[in-house]
Coordinates of C-alpha atoms and ligand atoms in Angstrom, one line a residue:
M1 CA 12.3 18.5 -0.5
P2 CA 10.8 15.3 1.5
M3 CA 7.2 16.0 2.4
N4 CA 8.6 14.8 6.6
Q5 CA 10.5 18.1 6.6
A6 CA 8.3 20.5 5.0
N7 CA 5.7 19.0 7.6
N8 CA 2.8 18.3 5.2
L9 CA 2.6 14.9 7.4
L10 CA 0.5 12.9 5.6
Y11 CA -1.1 10.8 8.7
P12 CA -3.4 13.7 9.5
D13 CA -4.8 13.5 6.2
M14 CA -6.2 10.9 5.8
L15 CA -7.2 10.9 9.8
Q16 CA -8.9 13.7 8.3
A17 CA -9.8 12.3 4.7
K18 CA -11.7 8.8 6.5
A19 CA -13.2 11.4 9.5
A20 CA -15.1 13.2 6.0
G21 CA -15.7 9.9 4.2
K22 CA -13.1 10.7 2.0
K23 CA -11.5 7.9 -0.3
K24 CA -8.4 7.4 -1.7
L25 CA -6.3 6.2 -4.6
A26 CA -2.8 4.3 -4.9
V27 CA -1.6 3.6 -7.1
L28 CA 1.6 0.3 -7.2
I29 CA 4.7 0.1 -8.5
D30 CA 7.4 -2.3 -8.5
P31 CA 10.7 -0.5 -9.1
D32 CA 12.0 -4.0 -11.6
H33 CA 9.0 -3.3 -14.1
M34 CA 10.0 0.2 -14.3
R35 CA 12.3 -0.1 -17.5
G36 CA 12.7 2.9 -19.9
D37 CA 10.4 6.0 -19.2
R38 CA 7.6 3.7 -17.8
P39 CA 8.4 6.1 -14.7
E40 CA 7.7 9.2 -16.1
K41 CA 4.7 7.7 -18.6
M42 CA 2.5 6.5 -14.9
A43 CA 3.9 9.6 -13.0
D44 CA 2.5 12.1 -15.7
L45 CA -0.7 9.5 -16.0
A46 CA -1.5 9.6 -12.5
A47 CA -1.1 13.7 -11.7
E48 CA -2.8 13.7 -14.9
H49 CA -5.7 11.9 -12.9
G50 CA -5.4 13.0 -9.2
V51 CA -3.9 10.4 -7.5
D52 CA -3.3 10.5 -4.2
Y53 CA -0.7 8.2 -3.4
F54 CA 2.6 6.2 -5.2
F55 CA 3.6 3.5 -3.0
I56 CA 6.7 2.0 -3.6
G57 CA 8.3 -1.5 -3.1
G58 CA 7.5 -5.2 -3.8
S59 CA 8.3 -8.5 -2.6
L60 CA 11.2 -9.0 -3.8
L61 CA 13.1 -6.3 -5.6
V62 CA 15.5 -7.6 -8.5
N63 CA 17.2 -4.9 -10.1
N64 CA 18.3 -2.3 -8.2
R65 CA 16.2 0.4 -9.4
L66 CA 14.3 1.7 -6.1
D67 CA 16.4 5.4 -6.2
Q68 CA 16.2 5.6 -9.4
T69 CA 12.3 4.7 -9.6
L70 CA 11.5 7.5 -7.2
D71 CA 13.8 10.2 -8.6
S72 CA 11.8 10.3 -12.4
I73 CA 8.4 10.4 -10.8
R74 CA 9.7 12.7 -8.3
K75 CA 11.0 15.4 -10.8
R76 CA 7.1 14.6 -12.9
C77 CA 5.0 14.9 -10.4
D78 CA 3.6 16.0 -6.4
I79 CA 2.4 12.5 -6.5
P80 CA 3.2 11.4 -2.5
L81 CA 5.8 8.6 -2.6
V82 CA 5.2 6.0 -0.6
L83 CA 7.3 3.8 0.3
F84 CA 5.6 0.3 0.8
P85 CA 8.8 -2.0 1.5
G86 CA 9.7 -6.5 1.1
S87 CA 12.4 -5.6 3.3
S88 CA 14.9 -3.9 5.2
F89 CA 16.9 -3.5 1.3
Q90 CA 13.6 -1.9 0.3
L91 CA 14.0 2.1 2.6
S92 CA 15.4 5.1 0.8
Y93 CA 15.8 8.7 1.6
K94 CA 13.7 9.2 -1.5
A95 CA 10.6 9.2 -1.0
D96 CA 7.6 10.8 2.0
A97 CA 6.7 7.9 3.1
L98 CA 7.4 4.8 4.8
L99 CA 4.5 2.3 5.7
F100 CA 6.4 0.4 7.7
L101 CA 4.5 -3.2 7.6
S102 CA 4.2 -5.5 11.1
L103 CA 3.1 -8.4 9.4
I104 CA 0.5 -9.4 12.1
S105 CA -1.8 -11.7 9.8
G106 CA 1.9 -14.5 10.4
R107 CA 4.3 -15.9 12.7
N108 CA 7.4 -15.0 11.1
P109 CA 9.1 -12.4 14.2
D110 CA 11.8 -11.4 11.5
L111 CA 8.9 -9.5 9.8
L112 CA 7.0 -9.1 13.1
I113 CA 9.5 -6.8 14.7
G114 CA 13.1 -8.4 13.5
Q115 CA 13.2 -5.9 10.3
H116 CA 12.3 -3.4 12.8
V117 CA 15.4 -3.6 15.1
I118 CA 17.8 -3.4 11.3
S119 CA 16.4 -0.9 9.9
A120 CA 15.4 1.4 13.0
P121 CA 19.1 3.3 14.1
F122 CA 18.8 4.7 9.6
L123 CA 14.9 5.2 10.3
K124 CA 15.4 8.0 13.7
L125 CA 18.0 9.4 11.3
S126 CA 15.9 9.8 7.7
P127 CA 13.3 12.5 6.2
L128 CA 10.5 9.5 6.6
E129 CA 7.9 10.1 7.6
I130 CA 7.0 6.5 9.3
M131 CA 3.1 5.0 9.3
S132 CA 3.1 2.0 11.7
C133 CA 1.2 -0.3 9.5
G134 CA -1.0 -3.7 10.7
Y135 CA -0.1 -5.8 7.7
M136 CA -2.9 -8.6 7.0
L137 CA -2.0 -11.6 4.8
I138 CA -5.8 -12.5 3.6
D139 CA -5.9 -16.2 1.6
G140 CA -6.1 -14.8 -1.9
G141 CA -7.1 -17.8 -3.8
I142 CA -2.8 -18.4 -5.3
Q143 CA 0.3 -18.4 -4.0
T144 CA 1.6 -15.2 -4.0
A145 CA 5.4 -13.9 -4.0
V146 CA 4.8 -12.3 -0.6
L147 CA 3.3 -15.5 0.5
Y148 CA 6.1 -17.4 0.2
M149 CA 8.1 -15.0 1.2
S150 CA 7.1 -14.6 3.4
N151 CA 6.9 -17.7 4.5
T152 CA 3.4 -17.2 6.6
Y153 CA 0.3 -18.8 6.2
P154 CA -2.4 -15.8 5.0
I155 CA -5.5 -15.8 7.0
P156 CA -8.8 -17.9 5.6
A157 CA -10.3 -16.0 2.3
Q158 CA -13.7 -16.6 4.6
K159 CA -12.7 -16.0 8.4
D160 CA -13.6 -12.5 8.2
D161 CA -13.4 -13.1 12.8
I162 CA -9.4 -13.8 12.9
A163 CA -9.4 -10.6 10.5
V164 CA -11.2 -8.6 12.7
C165 CA -9.4 -10.1 16.2
T166 CA -6.0 -9.5 14.2
A167 CA -7.3 -6.1 13.0
M168 CA -8.5 -5.1 16.4
A169 CA -5.2 -6.0 17.9
G170 CA -2.9 -4.3 15.5
E171 CA -4.9 -1.3 16.0
M172 CA -5.2 -1.9 20.1
L173 CA -1.2 -2.5 19.8
G174 CA -1.4 1.3 18.6
L175 CA 0.0 0.6 14.4
K176 CA -1.4 3.3 13.2
T177 CA -3.1 2.0 9.6
L178 CA -3.9 -1.2 9.0
Y179 CA -3.6 -3.2 5.6
L180 CA -5.3 -6.2 4.1
E181 CA -3.6 -7.3 1.2
A182 CA -4.7 -10.4 -0.9
G183 CA -1.2 -10.4 -2.2
S184 CA 0.2 -8.6 -5.5
G185 CA -1.9 -10.6 -8.8
A186 CA -4.0 -12.8 -6.4
K187 CA -6.4 -14.1 -8.1
N188 CA -9.7 -13.5 -5.7
P189 CA -9.4 -10.0 -3.5
V190 CA -10.5 -9.6 -0.1
P191 CA -14.0 -10.6 0.2
E192 CA -15.6 -6.9 1.0
T193 CA -17.6 -9.0 3.8
M194 CA -14.0 -9.1 5.7
I195 CA -13.7 -5.4 4.6
E196 CA -16.9 -4.9 6.1
A197 CA -16.4 -6.8 9.6
V198 CA -12.9 -5.2 10.1
A199 CA -13.6 -1.5 9.1
G200 CA -16.9 -2.1 11.4
A201 CA -14.5 -3.0 14.5
T202 CA -11.3 -1.0 13.9
S203 CA -10.8 2.5 13.5
V204 CA -7.8 3.8 12.0
P205 CA -7.1 3.9 7.7
L206 CA -8.0 0.2 6.3
I207 CA -5.8 -0.2 3.4
V208 CA -6.9 -2.7 0.8
G209 CA -5.3 -4.5 -2.6
G210 CA -4.4 -7.3 -4.4
G211 CA -6.1 -8.1 -7.4
I212 CA -8.1 -5.1 -7.9
R213 CA -8.6 -5.4 -11.6
T214 CA -12.3 -3.3 -12.5
P215 CA -13.0 0.5 -11.8
E216 CA -16.2 -1.9 -10.6
K217 CA -14.2 -3.8 -7.5
V218 CA -12.4 -0.4 -6.8
A219 CA -15.8 0.8 -5.6
A220 CA -17.0 -2.1 -3.6
N221 CA -14.3 -1.8 -2.1
L222 CA -14.8 1.9 -0.8
R223 CA -17.9 1.2 0.0
A224 CA -17.3 -1.4 2.5
G225 CA -15.1 0.4 4.4
A226 CA -12.1 0.6 2.7
D227 CA -10.2 3.6 3.1
I228 CA -7.3 3.9 0.8
V229 CA -7.3 1.2 -2.8
V230 CA -4.5 0.2 -4.1
V231 CA -3.5 -1.3 -7.5
G232 CA -0.8 -2.3 -9.0
N233 CA -0.6 -5.6 -12.1
A234 CA -4.2 -3.6 -13.5
L235 CA -2.5 -0.7 -14.2
E236 CA 1.0 -2.0 -15.4
K237 CA -1.4 -4.4 -18.0
D238 CA -4.0 -1.1 -18.6
P239 CA -3.2 2.2 -17.0
G240 CA -6.2 3.5 -19.4
L241 CA -7.8 2.1 -16.5
L242 CA -6.8 4.5 -13.9
K243 CA -9.6 7.6 -15.6
E244 CA -12.5 5.4 -14.1
M245 CA -10.5 3.9 -11.5
M246 CA -10.4 7.7 -10.0
A247 CA -13.4 8.0 -11.0
A248 CA -15.2 6.0 -8.7
T249 CA -12.6 7.2 -5.8
R250 CA -14.1 10.6 -6.1
S251 CA -17.5 9.5 -6.6
H252 CA -17.8 7.7 -3.7
A253 CA -20.5 8.8 -1.2
S254 CA -20.9 7.3 2.2
P255 CA -23.7 5.1 2.7
G256 CA -26.2 7.4 5.3
Ligands
1GP1 C1 -0.9 -4.0 -3.1 O1 -0.1 -5.9 -3.4 C2 -1.3 -5.0 -4.2 O2 -1.8 -4.3 -2.1 C3 -1.0 -5.0 -5.3 O3 -2.1 -5.8 -5.8 O4 -0.7 -5.6 -8.3 O5 -3.3 -7.6 -8.0 O6 -3.3 -5.1 -7.8 P1 -1.7 -5.2 -7.3

């Protein structure tokens, strides 16, 4: 049964965790990369190490494997499945929740509100828990898929003030979560100074991802104020990293 129907909502838990300084790790699954028994293997590994969420999606999916991937993971574990869609074509009732992303760092009206209008009737009827999200692209040093597909400029990595004002505006507009995204495979992850500045100026759960490759980087992002760190590529290449990344997440102690 989808979690929404069981009233076991993820967002209240995210808020509680944030209040308690409890940090979380999300594994990003790109359904296009989930051939053979990869989803099952990833699900088993994630369950073994107590991963908090699977985020599922990609800037562009070309293989129609979304439902199949969700099914395969669901059969093996109860880790919440959160859709992280690149477009309104990437929706499925088989997940538990949806990050309803509004690309507030950009000025592309389609990704600020257009796709949302198109998907609203589907979502209204769906059992998915909808979590609105102010999605902010930060320059990660290379042209990532998300940058090209979104047709927007990222926020320059050294411009903390722009990120802070964008995040504050997103929160004041009522968005329930904020996401600092350097882009999948980014050369440079979001700088910790920016994470710290945004975390200090806002109070909704802060998600950070893109180009995070080591347990040390996970720990540094959490120390800087991320509530949820998202890792994709690095775990696809070396699933063995998960153990230490989870350990870094669980052992996080809030300063003071
Ligand atoms: C999620 O796009 C990221 O925010 C994932 O990026 O694949 O580089 O970990 P990586």
